[in-house]
Coordinates of C-alpha atoms in Angstrom, one line a residue:
X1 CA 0.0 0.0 0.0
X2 CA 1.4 3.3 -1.2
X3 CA 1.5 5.9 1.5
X4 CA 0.0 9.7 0.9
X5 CA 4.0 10.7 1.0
X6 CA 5.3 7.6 -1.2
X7 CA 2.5 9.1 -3.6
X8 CA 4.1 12.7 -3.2
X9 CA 7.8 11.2 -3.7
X10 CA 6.6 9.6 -6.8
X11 CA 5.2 12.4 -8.5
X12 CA 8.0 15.1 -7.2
X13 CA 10.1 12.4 -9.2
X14 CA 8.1 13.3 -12.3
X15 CA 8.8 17.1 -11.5
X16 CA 5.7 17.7 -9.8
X17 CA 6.0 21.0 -8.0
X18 CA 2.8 21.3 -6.0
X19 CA 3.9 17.5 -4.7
X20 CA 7.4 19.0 -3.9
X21 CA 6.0 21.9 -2.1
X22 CA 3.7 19.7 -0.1
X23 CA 7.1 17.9 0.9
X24 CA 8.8 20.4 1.9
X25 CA 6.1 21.7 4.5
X26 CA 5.8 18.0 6.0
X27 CA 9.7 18.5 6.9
X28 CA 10.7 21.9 6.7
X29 CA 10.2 22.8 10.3
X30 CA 12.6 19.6 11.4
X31 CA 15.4 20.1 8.9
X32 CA 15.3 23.9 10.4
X33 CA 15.4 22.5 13.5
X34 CA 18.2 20.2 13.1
X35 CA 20.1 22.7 11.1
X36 CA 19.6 25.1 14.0
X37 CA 20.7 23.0 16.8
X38 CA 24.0 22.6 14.7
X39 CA 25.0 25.6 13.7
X40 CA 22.9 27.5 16.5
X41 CA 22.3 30.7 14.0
X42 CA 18.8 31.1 13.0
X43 CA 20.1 33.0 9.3
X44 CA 22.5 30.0 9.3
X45 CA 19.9 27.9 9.7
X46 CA 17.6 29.0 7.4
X47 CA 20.3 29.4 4.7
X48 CA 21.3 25.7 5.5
X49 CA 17.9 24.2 5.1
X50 CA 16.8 26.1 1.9
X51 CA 20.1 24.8 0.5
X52 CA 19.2 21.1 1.7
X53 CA 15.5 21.6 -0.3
X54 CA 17.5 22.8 -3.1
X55 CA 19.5 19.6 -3.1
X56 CA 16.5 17.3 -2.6
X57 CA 14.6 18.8 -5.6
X58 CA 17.8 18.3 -7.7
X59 CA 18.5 14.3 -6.8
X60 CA 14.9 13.4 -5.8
X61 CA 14.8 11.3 -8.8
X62 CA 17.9 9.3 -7.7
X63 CA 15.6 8.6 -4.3
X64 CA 15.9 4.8 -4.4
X65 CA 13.7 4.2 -0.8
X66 CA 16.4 2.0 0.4
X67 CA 15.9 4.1 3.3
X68 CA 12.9 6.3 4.4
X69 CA 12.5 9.2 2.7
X70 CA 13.5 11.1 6.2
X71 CA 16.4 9.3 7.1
X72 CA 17.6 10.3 3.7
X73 CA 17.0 14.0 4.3
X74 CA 18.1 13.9 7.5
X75 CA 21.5 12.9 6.4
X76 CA 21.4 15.4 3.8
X77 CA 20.6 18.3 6.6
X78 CA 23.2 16.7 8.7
X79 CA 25.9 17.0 5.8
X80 CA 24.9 20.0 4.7
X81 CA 25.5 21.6 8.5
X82 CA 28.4 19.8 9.0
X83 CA 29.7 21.4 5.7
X84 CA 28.4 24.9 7.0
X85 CA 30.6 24.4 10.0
X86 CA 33.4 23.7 7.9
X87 CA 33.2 26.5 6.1
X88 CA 33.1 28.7 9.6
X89 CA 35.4 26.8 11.8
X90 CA 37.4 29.7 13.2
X91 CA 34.4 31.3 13.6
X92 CA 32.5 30.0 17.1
X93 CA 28.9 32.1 17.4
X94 CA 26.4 31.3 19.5
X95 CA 23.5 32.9 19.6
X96 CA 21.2 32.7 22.9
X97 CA 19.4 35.3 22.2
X98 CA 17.2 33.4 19.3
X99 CA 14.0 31.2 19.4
X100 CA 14.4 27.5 19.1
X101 CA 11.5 25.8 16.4
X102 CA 10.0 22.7 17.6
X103 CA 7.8 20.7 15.3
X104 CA 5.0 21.7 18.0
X105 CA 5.9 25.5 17.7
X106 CA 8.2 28.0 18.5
X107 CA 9.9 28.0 21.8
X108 CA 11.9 30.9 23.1
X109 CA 15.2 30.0 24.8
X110 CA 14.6 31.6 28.3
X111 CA 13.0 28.8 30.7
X112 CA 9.3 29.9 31.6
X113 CA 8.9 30.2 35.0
X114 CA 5.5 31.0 37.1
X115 CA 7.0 34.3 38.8
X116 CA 10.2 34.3 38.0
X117 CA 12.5 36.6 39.9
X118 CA 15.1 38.9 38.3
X119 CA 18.0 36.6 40.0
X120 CA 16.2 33.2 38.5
X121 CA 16.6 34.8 35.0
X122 CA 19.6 36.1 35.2
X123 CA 21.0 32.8 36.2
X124 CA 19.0 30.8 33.7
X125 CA 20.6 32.9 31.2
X126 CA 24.2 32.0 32.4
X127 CA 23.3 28.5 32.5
X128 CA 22.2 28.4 28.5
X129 CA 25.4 30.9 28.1
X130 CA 27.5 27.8 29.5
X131 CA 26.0 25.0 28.1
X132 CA 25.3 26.6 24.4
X133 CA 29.6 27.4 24.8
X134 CA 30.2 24.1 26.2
X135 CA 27.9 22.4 23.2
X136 CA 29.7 24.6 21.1
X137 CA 33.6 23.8 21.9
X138 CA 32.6 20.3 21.2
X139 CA 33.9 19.0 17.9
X140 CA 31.6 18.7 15.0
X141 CA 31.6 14.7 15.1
X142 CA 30.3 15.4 18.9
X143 CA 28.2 18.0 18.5
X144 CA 26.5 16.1 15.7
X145 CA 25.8 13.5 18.0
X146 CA 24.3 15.1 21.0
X147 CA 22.9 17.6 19.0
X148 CA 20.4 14.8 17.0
X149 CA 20.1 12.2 20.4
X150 CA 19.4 15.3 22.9
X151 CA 18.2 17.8 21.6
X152 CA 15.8 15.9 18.8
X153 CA 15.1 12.9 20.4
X154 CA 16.3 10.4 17.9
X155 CA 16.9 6.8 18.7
X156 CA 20.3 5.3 17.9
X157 CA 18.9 3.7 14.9
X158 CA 17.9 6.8 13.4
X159 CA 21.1 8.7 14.1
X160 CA 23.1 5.9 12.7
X161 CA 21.4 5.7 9.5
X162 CA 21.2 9.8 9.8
X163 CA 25.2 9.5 9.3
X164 CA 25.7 7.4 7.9
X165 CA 27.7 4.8 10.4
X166 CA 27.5 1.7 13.1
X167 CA 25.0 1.9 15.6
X168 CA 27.8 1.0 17.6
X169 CA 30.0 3.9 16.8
X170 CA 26.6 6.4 17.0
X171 CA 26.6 4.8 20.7
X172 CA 30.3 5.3 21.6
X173 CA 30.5 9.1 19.7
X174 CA 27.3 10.2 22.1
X175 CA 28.9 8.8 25.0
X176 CA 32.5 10.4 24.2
X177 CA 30.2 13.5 23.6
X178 CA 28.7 13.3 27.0
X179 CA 32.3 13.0 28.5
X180 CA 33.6 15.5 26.5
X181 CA 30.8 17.9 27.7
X182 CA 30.8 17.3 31.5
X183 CA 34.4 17.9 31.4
X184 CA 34.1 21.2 29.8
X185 CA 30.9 22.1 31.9
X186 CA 33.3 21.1 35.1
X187 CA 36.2 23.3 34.1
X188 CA 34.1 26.2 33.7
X189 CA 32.9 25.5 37.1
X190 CA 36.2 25.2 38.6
X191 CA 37.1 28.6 37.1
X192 CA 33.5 30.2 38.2
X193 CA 34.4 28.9 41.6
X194 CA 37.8 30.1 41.5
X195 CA 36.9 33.7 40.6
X196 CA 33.3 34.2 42.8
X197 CA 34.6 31.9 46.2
X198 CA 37.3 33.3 47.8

């Protein structure tokens, strides 16, 4: 039984543009999101993932199915971020001032508290400031990683066909990652204790 977006690949195969279009609003939001969580830039991210439709309208006909149709965008969001950050590797911004897109909406990146207090924010914002530093000092085999197992919420499975590699290695990379991130997130504690406890 053909599915309503097998149906859709078929015909955006045949140059169908209202079947394409109808594509790229089933996925858009998640490719965004991925590419944002990587490169943490929302003009990044936006550049990233009009370049990735770009690339799936021009090889859509060379969509076998060997995989789902989302595994193989996925990849193809996940290469074309990683190629982004290639591209800027001396350059490390991180923006914490920008919304984050979820599939159910936009979220803004301050944590919503019932009555929060001026201190509460102001250490909430220190927090993401650490963490979105620590995320980013991580390399782009790591960041990869924890970026599509933490903050998207995809299985093992997924992320290994996403990249393309072992589950095995997927397993061992997230875990490195982990390591690699508590370490960083504990130095910059030492030094925050160092400088405010005296």
């Amino acid at each position: 039984m053909e599915t309503k977006e097998n149906v859709l690949i078929e015909k955006s195969k045949k140059g169908d543009i209202n079947a394409f279009e109808k594509l790229i609003e089933t996925y858009q939001k998640k490719v965004f999101n991925i590419a944002f969580g990587m490169l943490n830039n929302y003009d990044d991210a936006n550049d990233v993932a009009q370049e990735v439709f770009i690339r799936i309208y021009k090889s859509i006909k060379n969509f076998k199915g060997e995989s789902s149709f989302s595994t193989w965008l996925y990849r193809i969001t996940t290469n074309a971020c990683l190629d982004e950050l290639r591209k800027r590797k001396n350059k490390n911004v991180v923006s914490i001032d920008e919304d984050i897109l979820f599939e159910e909406g936009e979220v803004t990146r301050q944590i919503v508290d019932d009555s929060p207090t001026p201190d509460i924010i102001a250490e909430q914002k220190e927090l993401r400031e650490i963490v979105n530093d620590a995320i980013a000092q991580l390399s782009e085999e790591h960041r990869t990683v924890i970026m599509l197992r933490e903050l998207q919420g995809f299985s093992y499975e997924e992320i290994s066909n996403i990249i393309n590699c072992p589950q095995g290695t997927v397993k061992s990379r997230i875990n490195r990652a982990r390591s690699a991130l508590k370490n960083i997130l504990k130095s910059k504690r030492e030094l925050y204790d160092k400088d405010y406890v005296k």
